[in-house]
PDB file of C-alpha atoms in Angstrom:
ATOM      1  CA  MET A   1       3.703  60.336 -53.220  1.00  0.00           C
ATOM      2  CA  TYR A   2       4.791  63.350 -51.218  1.00  0.00           C
ATOM      3  CA  LYS A   3       7.194  62.459 -48.406  1.00  0.00           C
ATOM      4  CA  VAL A   4       8.333  66.020 -47.577  1.00  0.00           C
ATOM      5  CA  ILE A   5       5.909  68.570 -49.009  1.00  0.00           C
ATOM      6  CA  SER A   6       2.740  68.933 -46.894  1.00  0.00           C
ATOM      7  CA  SER A   7       4.088  66.483 -44.320  1.00  0.00           C
ATOM      8  CA  SER A   8       4.923  67.142 -40.680  1.00  0.00           C
ATOM      9  CA  LEU A   9       8.568  66.447 -39.905  1.00  0.00           C
ATOM     10  CA  PRO A  10      10.065  66.393 -36.393  1.00  0.00           C
ATOM     11  CA  ILE A  11      12.816  68.885 -35.478  1.00  0.00           C
ATOM     12  CA  HIS A  12      15.936  66.748 -35.681  1.00  0.00           C
ATOM     13  CA  ASP A  13      17.576  67.998 -32.459  1.00  0.00           C
ATOM     14  CA  ALA A  14      14.437  68.583 -30.341  1.00  0.00           C
ATOM     15  CA  VAL A  15      14.863  65.462 -28.178  1.00  0.00           C
ATOM     16  CA  GLY A  16      18.507  66.256 -27.483  1.00  0.00           C
ATOM     17  CA  LYS A  17      17.606  69.773 -26.379  1.00  0.00           C
ATOM     18  CA  VAL A  18      14.798  68.864 -23.998  1.00  0.00           C
ATOM     19  CA  THR A  19      16.804  66.012 -22.446  1.00  0.00           C
ATOM     20  CA  GLY A  20      19.946  68.130 -22.049  1.00  0.00           C
ATOM     21  CA  GLU A  21      22.024  65.738 -24.142  1.00  0.00           C
ATOM     22  CA  ILE A  22      22.775  68.235 -26.915  1.00  0.00           C
ATOM     23  CA  GLU A  23      26.155  69.971 -26.836  1.00  0.00           C
ATOM     24  CA  TYR A  24      26.208  73.753 -27.141  1.00  0.00           C
ATOM     25  CA  THR A  25      29.309  75.886 -27.663  1.00  0.00           C
ATOM     26  CA  GLY A  26      29.525  76.536 -23.917  1.00  0.00           C
ATOM     27  CA  ASP A  27      29.648  72.791 -23.232  1.00  0.00           C
ATOM     28  CA  ILE A  28      32.775  72.235 -25.318  1.00  0.00           C
ATOM     29  CA  LYS A  29      35.987  71.685 -23.357  1.00  0.00           C
ATOM     30  CA  LEU A  30      39.378  71.774 -25.084  1.00  0.00           C
ATOM     31  CA  SER A  31      42.714  70.810 -23.572  1.00  0.00           C
ATOM     32  CA  ASN A  32      44.507  73.679 -21.778  1.00  0.00           C
ATOM     33  CA  MET A  33      41.471  75.903 -22.291  1.00  0.00           C
ATOM     34  CA  VAL A  34      41.286  79.201 -20.404  1.00  0.00           C
ATOM     35  CA  TYR A  35      38.374  81.609 -19.973  1.00  0.00           C
ATOM     36  CA  GLY A  36      37.889  85.279 -20.725  1.00  0.00           C
ATOM     37  CA  LYS A  37      35.587  87.720 -18.990  1.00  0.00           C
ATOM     38  CA  LEU A  38      34.915  91.097 -20.553  1.00  0.00           C
ATOM     39  CA  VAL A  39      35.239  94.340 -18.609  1.00  0.00           C
ATOM     40  CA  LEU A  40      32.667  96.732 -20.060  1.00  0.00           C
ATOM     41  CA  SER A  41      32.516 100.500 -20.225  1.00  0.00           C
ATOM     42  CA  THR A  42      30.516 102.255 -17.502  1.00  0.00           C
ATOM     43  CA  ILE A  43      30.183 105.525 -19.440  1.00  0.00           C
ATOM     44  CA  PRO A  44      28.406 106.264 -22.749  1.00  0.00           C
ATOM     45  CA  HIS A  45      31.220 108.137 -24.508  1.00  0.00           C
ATOM     46  CA  GLY A  46      34.846 108.784 -23.693  1.00  0.00           C
ATOM     47  CA  LYS A  47      38.440 107.678 -23.929  1.00  0.00           C
ATOM     48  CA  VAL A  48      40.262 105.203 -21.712  1.00  0.00           C
ATOM     49  CA  THR A  49      43.176 107.080 -20.136  1.00  0.00           C
ATOM     50  CA  SER A  50      44.521 104.246 -17.984  1.00  0.00           C
ATOM     51  CA  ILE A  51      43.694 100.779 -16.698  1.00  0.00           C
ATOM     52  CA  ASP A  52      44.819  99.641 -13.245  1.00  0.00           C
ATOM     53  CA  LYS A  53      45.327  95.875 -13.370  1.00  0.00           C
ATOM     54  CA  THR A  54      47.120  95.582  -9.998  1.00  0.00           C
ATOM     55  CA  GLU A  55      44.366  94.004  -7.913  1.00  0.00           C
ATOM     56  CA  ALA A  56      43.184  91.768 -10.756  1.00  0.00           C
ATOM     57  CA  LEU A  57      46.683  90.425 -11.382  1.00  0.00           C
ATOM     58  CA  ALA A  58      47.032  89.638  -7.678  1.00  0.00           C
ATOM     59  CA  VAL A  59      44.201  87.095  -7.845  1.00  0.00           C
ATOM     60  CA  GLU A  60      45.615  83.590  -7.515  1.00  0.00           C
ATOM     61  CA  GLY A  61      45.381  81.678 -10.786  1.00  0.00           C
ATOM     62  CA  ILE A  62      45.018  84.697 -13.052  1.00  0.00           C
ATOM     63  CA  LEU A  63      46.985  84.533 -16.293  1.00  0.00           C
ATOM     64  CA  GLY A  64      46.773  88.168 -17.314  1.00  0.00           C
ATOM     65  CA  VAL A  65      44.622  91.156 -18.187  1.00  0.00           C
ATOM     66  CA  LEU A  66      44.441  92.044 -21.862  1.00  0.00           C
ATOM     67  CA  THR A  67      43.429  95.502 -23.121  1.00  0.00           C
ATOM     68  CA  TYR A  68      43.088  97.329 -26.432  1.00  0.00           C
ATOM     69  CA  GLU A  69      46.898  97.598 -26.483  1.00  0.00           C
ATOM     70  CA  ASP A  70      47.151  93.809 -26.831  1.00  0.00           C
ATOM     71  CA  PHE A  71      44.725  93.395 -29.736  1.00  0.00           C
ATOM     72  CA  PRO A  72      44.789  94.480 -33.379  1.00  0.00           C
ATOM     73  CA  SER A  73      43.360  97.957 -33.911  1.00  0.00           C
ATOM     74  CA  THR A  74      41.848  96.838 -37.234  1.00  0.00           C
ATOM     75  CA  LYS A  75      38.359  98.287 -37.545  1.00  0.00           C
ATOM     76  CA  TYR A  76      35.451  96.119 -38.637  1.00  0.00           C
ATOM     77  CA  ASN A  77      31.669  96.016 -38.741  1.00  0.00           C
ATOM     78  CA  SER A  78      29.963  93.061 -37.054  1.00  0.00           C
ATOM     79  CA  ALA A  79      27.116  93.387 -39.584  1.00  0.00           C
ATOM     80  CA  LEU A  80      29.499  92.296 -42.364  1.00  0.00           C
ATOM     81  CA  ARG A  81      28.143  89.351 -44.353  1.00  0.00           C
ATOM     82  CA  PHE A  82      30.706  88.672 -47.083  1.00  0.00           C
ATOM     83  CA  LYS A  83      34.280  89.454 -48.104  1.00  0.00           C
ATOM     84  CA  ASP A  84      35.113  92.969 -49.339  1.00  0.00           C
ATOM     85  CA  ARG A  85      31.611  94.266 -48.665  1.00  0.00           C
ATOM     86  CA  ASP A  86      31.478  98.076 -48.832  1.00  0.00           C
ATOM     87  CA  ILE A  87      30.334  98.874 -45.305  1.00  0.00           C
ATOM     88  CA  ILE A  88      31.361 101.448 -42.682  1.00  0.00           C
ATOM     89  CA  LYS A  89      33.821  99.973 -40.172  1.00  0.00           C
ATOM     90  CA  SER A  90      33.796 101.532 -36.705  1.00  0.00           C
ATOM     91  CA  GLU A  91      34.318  98.656 -34.235  1.00  0.00           C
ATOM     92  CA  THR A  92      37.478  97.195 -32.722  1.00  0.00           C
ATOM     93  CA  VAL A  93      37.925  94.013 -30.665  1.00  0.00           C
ATOM     94  CA  LEU A  94      38.660  96.090 -27.554  1.00  0.00           C
ATOM     95  CA  SER A  95      38.205  99.849 -27.459  1.00  0.00           C
ATOM     96  CA  GLN A  96      40.198 102.789 -26.189  1.00  0.00           C
ATOM     97  CA  GLU A  97      37.413 105.158 -27.203  1.00  0.00           C
ATOM     98  CA  VAL A  98      34.067 103.882 -25.972  1.00  0.00           C
ATOM     99  CA  HIS A  99      30.752 104.767 -27.599  1.00  0.00           C
ATOM    100  CA  PHE A 100      28.145 103.251 -25.281  1.00  0.00           C
ATOM    101  CA  VAL A 101      27.713 101.835 -21.804  1.00  0.00           C
ATOM    102  CA  GLY A 102      28.851  98.228 -22.189  1.00  0.00           C
ATOM    103  CA  ASP A 103      31.499  98.808 -24.856  1.00  0.00           C
ATOM    104  CA  ARG A 104      34.396  96.323 -24.523  1.00  0.00           C
ATOM    105  CA  VAL A 105      37.473  97.569 -22.637  1.00  0.00           C
ATOM    106  CA  ALA A 106      39.438  94.634 -21.202  1.00  0.00           C
ATOM    107  CA  VAL A 107      39.396  90.870 -20.778  1.00  0.00           C
ATOM    108  CA  VAL A 108      40.890  88.558 -18.174  1.00  0.00           C
ATOM    109  CA  ALA A 109      41.649  84.864 -18.487  1.00  0.00           C
ATOM    110  CA  GLU A 110      41.865  81.650 -16.386  1.00  0.00           C
ATOM    111  CA  THR A 111      39.088  79.479 -14.962  1.00  0.00           C
ATOM    112  CA  GLN A 112      35.642  80.998 -15.338  1.00  0.00           C
ATOM    113  CA  LYS A 113      35.243  81.785 -11.631  1.00  0.00           C
ATOM    114  CA  ILE A 114      38.701  83.325 -11.350  1.00  0.00           C
ATOM    115  CA  ALA A 115      38.121  85.387 -14.498  1.00  0.00           C
ATOM    116  CA  GLU A 116      34.809  86.696 -13.133  1.00  0.00           C
ATOM    117  CA  LYS A 117      36.422  87.621  -9.817  1.00  0.00           C
ATOM    118  CA  ALA A 118      39.409  89.359 -11.420  1.00  0.00           C
ATOM    119  CA  ALA A 119      37.251  91.280 -13.903  1.00  0.00           C
ATOM    120  CA  LYS A 120      35.512  93.047 -11.021  1.00  0.00           C
ATOM    121  CA  LEU A 121      38.900  94.246  -9.752  1.00  0.00           C
ATOM    122  CA  VAL A 122      40.048  95.898 -12.976  1.00  0.00           C
ATOM    123  CA  LYS A 123      39.874  99.692 -12.577  1.00  0.00           C
ATOM    124  CA  VAL A 124      39.323 101.714 -15.739  1.00  0.00           C
ATOM    125  CA  PHE A 125      39.807 105.482 -15.834  1.00  0.00           C
ATOM    126  CA  TYR A 126      38.204 107.620 -18.532  1.00  0.00           C
ATOM    127  CA  GLU A 127      38.234 111.058 -20.038  1.00  0.00           C
ATOM    128  CA  GLU A 128      34.511 111.576 -20.515  1.00  0.00           C
ATOM    129  CA  TYR A 129      33.154 113.124 -23.718  1.00  0.00           C
ATOM    130  CA  PRO A 130      29.693 114.580 -24.402  1.00  0.00           C
ATOM    131  CA  ALA A 131      27.308 111.800 -25.383  1.00  0.00           C
ATOM    132  CA  VAL A 132      24.341 111.320 -27.701  1.00  0.00           C
ATOM    133  CA  PHE A 133      21.308 109.426 -26.420  1.00  0.00           C
ATOM    134  CA  ASP A 134      18.713 109.574 -29.191  1.00  0.00           C
ATOM    135  CA  GLU A 135      18.275 110.390 -32.857  1.00  0.00           C
ATOM    136  CA  GLU A 136      17.038 113.933 -32.208  1.00  0.00           C
ATOM    137  CA  GLY A 137      20.139 114.704 -30.178  1.00  0.00           C
ATOM    138  CA  ALA A 138      22.352 113.213 -32.866  1.00  0.00           C
ATOM    139  CA  LEU A 139      20.836 115.516 -35.502  1.00  0.00           C
ATOM    140  CA  LYS A 140      21.202 118.745 -33.520  1.00  0.00           C
ATOM    141  CA  GLU A 141      23.686 121.311 -34.713  1.00  0.00           C
ATOM    142  CA  GLY A 142      26.910 120.957 -32.742  1.00  0.00           C
ATOM    143  CA  ALA A 143      26.059 117.423 -31.526  1.00  0.00           C
ATOM    144  CA  PRO A 144      29.074 115.353 -30.430  1.00  0.00           C
ATOM    145  CA  VAL A 145      30.548 113.385 -33.330  1.00  0.00           C
ATOM    146  CA  LEU A 146      30.668 109.729 -32.314  1.00  0.00           C
ATOM    147  CA  HIS A 147      32.781 108.343 -35.135  1.00  0.00           C
ATOM    148  CA  GLU A 148      35.358 110.862 -36.320  1.00  0.00           C
ATOM    149  CA  GLY A 149      36.133 110.716 -40.022  1.00  0.00           C
ATOM    150  CA  LEU A 150      33.283 108.353 -40.895  1.00  0.00           C
ATOM    151  CA  MET A 151      30.216 110.534 -41.304  1.00  0.00           C
ATOM    152  CA  ALA A 152      31.357 113.889 -42.721  1.00  0.00           C
ATOM    153  CA  GLY A 153      31.230 115.813 -39.455  1.00  0.00           C
ATOM    154  CA  ASN A 154      27.867 114.580 -38.169  1.00  0.00           C
ATOM    155  CA  ASN A 155      26.149 111.443 -36.917  1.00  0.00           C
ATOM    156  CA  VAL A 156      24.033 110.887 -40.024  1.00  0.00           C
ATOM    157  CA  LEU A 157      24.846 107.935 -42.250  1.00  0.00           C
ATOM    158  CA  THR A 158      23.565 108.616 -45.754  1.00  0.00           C
ATOM    159  CA  ILE A 159      22.351 105.568 -47.642  1.00  0.00           C
ATOM    160  CA  ASN A 160      21.216 105.549 -51.263  1.00  0.00           C
ATOM    161  CA  ALA A 161      17.744 104.022 -51.051  1.00  0.00           C
ATOM    162  CA  GLY A 162      17.119 104.307 -54.790  1.00  0.00           C
ATOM    163  CA  ALA A 163      14.731 107.267 -54.554  1.00  0.00           C
ATOM    164  CA  SER A 164      15.458 110.997 -54.757  1.00  0.00           C
ATOM    165  CA  GLU A 165      14.163 113.624 -52.343  1.00  0.00           C
ATOM    166  CA  GLU A 166      11.977 115.011 -55.142  1.00  0.00           C
ATOM    167  CA  GLU A 167      10.399 111.575 -55.702  1.00  0.00           C
ATOM    168  CA  MET A 168       9.673 111.225 -52.001  1.00  0.00           C
ATOM    169  CA  GLU A 169       8.037 114.658 -51.842  1.00  0.00           C
ATOM    170  CA  LYS A 170       5.965 113.768 -54.905  1.00  0.00           C
ATOM    171  CA  GLY A 171       4.882 110.530 -53.238  1.00  0.00           C
ATOM    172  CA  PHE A 172       3.785 112.373 -50.094  1.00  0.00           C
ATOM    173  CA  ALA A 173       1.901 114.954 -52.165  1.00  0.00           C
ATOM    174  CA  GLU A 174      -0.020 112.222 -53.988  1.00  0.00           C
ATOM    175  CA  ALA A 175      -0.778 110.156 -50.879  1.00  0.00           C
ATOM    176  CA  ASP A 176      -4.360 109.983 -49.622  1.00  0.00           C
ATOM    177  CA  PHE A 177      -3.213 109.793 -46.012  1.00  0.00           C
ATOM    178  CA  ILE A 178       0.077 110.501 -44.211  1.00  0.00           C
ATOM    179  CA  PHE A 179       0.608 109.085 -40.741  1.00  0.00           C
ATOM    180  CA  GLU A 180       3.424 110.242 -38.492  1.00  0.00           C
ATOM    181  CA  ASP A 181       4.230 108.769 -35.114  1.00  0.00           C
ATOM    182  CA  LYS A 182       7.162 108.088 -32.809  1.00  0.00           C
ATOM    183  CA  VAL A 183       7.521 104.646 -31.268  1.00  0.00           C
ATOM    184  CA  LYS A 184      10.163 103.519 -28.789  1.00  0.00           C
ATOM    185  CA  ILE A 185      10.663  99.976 -27.530  1.00  0.00           C
ATOM    186  CA  PRO A 186      13.001  98.681 -24.824  1.00  0.00           C
ATOM    187  CA  MET A 187      15.941  96.412 -25.497  1.00  0.00           C
ATOM    188  CA  VAL A 188      14.720  92.877 -26.059  1.00  0.00           C
ATOM    189  CA  SER A 189      16.267  89.427 -26.106  1.00  0.00           C
ATOM    190  CA  GLN A 190      15.077  86.238 -27.770  1.00  0.00           C
ATOM    191  CA  VAL A 191      15.977  84.381 -24.530  1.00  0.00           C
ATOM    192  CA  PRO A 192      17.954  81.522 -26.101  1.00  0.00           C
ATOM    193  CA  MET A 193      18.627  78.212 -24.368  1.00  0.00           C
ATOM    194  CA  GLU A 194      22.378  78.922 -24.315  1.00  0.00           C
ATOM    195  CA  ASN A 195      24.692  81.802 -23.461  1.00  0.00           C
ATOM    196  CA  HIS A 196      26.482  83.817 -26.114  1.00  0.00           C
ATOM    197  CA  THR A 197      29.758  81.932 -26.303  1.00  0.00           C
ATOM    198  CA  VAL A 198      32.808  81.696 -28.525  1.00  0.00           C
ATOM    199  CA  ILE A 199      35.893  79.469 -28.280  1.00  0.00           C
ATOM    200  CA  GLY A 200      39.088  80.094 -30.220  1.00  0.00           C
ATOM    201  CA  ASP A 201      41.676  77.375 -30.805  1.00  0.00           C
ATOM    202  CA  TYR A 202      44.930  78.521 -32.448  1.00  0.00           C
ATOM    203  CA  LYS A 203      47.385  75.842 -33.490  1.00  0.00           C
ATOM    204  CA  MET A 204      50.210  75.712 -36.035  1.00  0.00           C
ATOM    205  CA  GLY A 205      49.194  78.923 -37.762  1.00  0.00           C
ATOM    206  CA  LYS A 206      45.531  77.981 -38.086  1.00  0.00           C
ATOM    207  CA  MET A 207      42.541  79.222 -36.108  1.00  0.00           C
ATOM    208  CA  THR A 208      39.418  77.205 -35.341  1.00  0.00           C
ATOM    209  CA  ILE A 209      36.484  79.119 -33.866  1.00  0.00           C
ATOM    210  CA  TYR A 210      33.486  77.469 -32.219  1.00  0.00           C
ATOM    211  CA  THR A 211      30.644  79.961 -31.967  1.00  0.00           C
ATOM    212  CA  SER A 212      26.929  80.232 -31.220  1.00  0.00           C
ATOM    213  CA  LYS A 213      26.387  82.289 -34.358  1.00  0.00           C
ATOM    214  CA  GLN A 214      24.009  81.746 -37.255  1.00  0.00           C
ATOM    215  CA  ASN A 215      26.202  83.294 -39.944  1.00  0.00           C
ATOM    216  CA  SER A 216      29.416  81.291 -39.670  1.00  0.00           C
ATOM    217  CA  PHE A 217      30.733  82.583 -43.006  1.00  0.00           C
ATOM    218  CA  ALA A 218      30.599  86.184 -41.726  1.00  0.00           C
ATOM    219  CA  VAL A 219      32.549  85.210 -38.603  1.00  0.00           C
ATOM    220  CA  ARG A 220      35.192  83.620 -40.823  1.00  0.00           C
ATOM    221  CA  VAL A 221      35.567  86.793 -42.892  1.00  0.00           C
ATOM    222  CA  LEU A 222      35.700  89.031 -39.809  1.00  0.00           C
ATOM    223  CA  ALA A 223      38.333  86.885 -38.080  1.00  0.00           C
ATOM    224  CA  SER A 224      40.373  86.787 -41.281  1.00  0.00           C
ATOM    225  CA  ASP A 225      40.267  90.583 -41.633  1.00  0.00           C
ATOM    226  CA  VAL A 226      40.904  91.492 -37.986  1.00  0.00           C
ATOM    227  CA  PHE A 227      43.765  89.044 -37.414  1.00  0.00           C
ATOM    228  CA  GLU A 228      45.111  89.401 -40.964  1.00  0.00           C
ATOM    229  CA  MET A 229      44.929  85.682 -41.661  1.00  0.00           C
ATOM    230  CA  PRO A 230      44.125  84.035 -45.011  1.00  0.00           C
ATOM    231  CA  LEU A 231      40.610  82.635 -45.191  1.00  0.00           C
ATOM    232  CA  ASN A 232      41.976  79.118 -45.680  1.00  0.00           C
ATOM    233  CA  LYS A 233      43.636  79.385 -42.252  1.00  0.00           C
ATOM    234  CA  VAL A 234      40.358  80.172 -40.458  1.00  0.00           C
ATOM    235  CA  ARG A 235      37.803  77.449 -39.746  1.00  0.00           C
ATOM    236  CA  ILE A 236      34.399  78.061 -38.159  1.00  0.00           C
ATOM    237  CA  ILE A 237      32.464  75.315 -36.360  1.00  0.00           C
ATOM    238  CA  GLN A 238      28.848  76.026 -35.484  1.00  0.00           C
ATOM    239  CA  PRO A 239      27.528  73.594 -32.881  1.00  0.00           C
ATOM    240  CA  THR A 240      23.833  73.308 -32.131  1.00  0.00           C
ATOM    241  CA  LEU A 241      22.245  76.715 -31.613  1.00  0.00           C
ATOM    242  CA  GLY A 242      20.198  77.406 -28.521  1.00  0.00           C
ATOM    243  CA  GLY A 243      17.992  79.920 -30.273  1.00  0.00           C
ATOM    244  CA  SER A 244      17.617  82.424 -33.089  1.00  0.00           C
ATOM    245  CA  PHE A 245      15.307  85.172 -34.268  1.00  0.00           C
TER     246      PHE A 245
END
């Protein structure tokens, strides 16, 4: 009677994954495809004052070095999930002002090996700003403001959680026990079977994006907003995923 409920069903792409026959985003090859390699910030907070591309551009086969000057400065939030969502936007595709070690500064393009070689030769110069490293430091009086104009002069984002301060104090007063602790964990990864990869294919005014991303609709909205393209001109293809949370 029941063919689905209470029955054990095989994972439809399991055989393809263990045999290596499945195609991930990184396996896709398009005609005339080039590769990008990100150059990441080496400081936690500051402003890019100049970028020396000389040595990178001298690498045979390099097509160019792109920086924040070559990309839209439209701000977005990668946590966006749907169109016109009311959410603070503080990110850009490439950044002149960097906010953490690893923030995106520049990208180079050609074959993957050439891109990796040239990326190491890009020299980025910064004006360093005071940085914030934890929540206590962010809350201190006079702490460096990381996102000017977004958080009313401090680093605290106020969210309406549906309860007032008086209600919270009342809840604590009525509680039988109150536990306070501080827990820190290191950065973790789910160790997927594929690299984080994205491929963009722009033809005749339309953009197709292949991406190893679970929320393809969010990627479509973000691409539409950043590149100021109508949603019907942006298509997202999600190949097999190599992992998720």
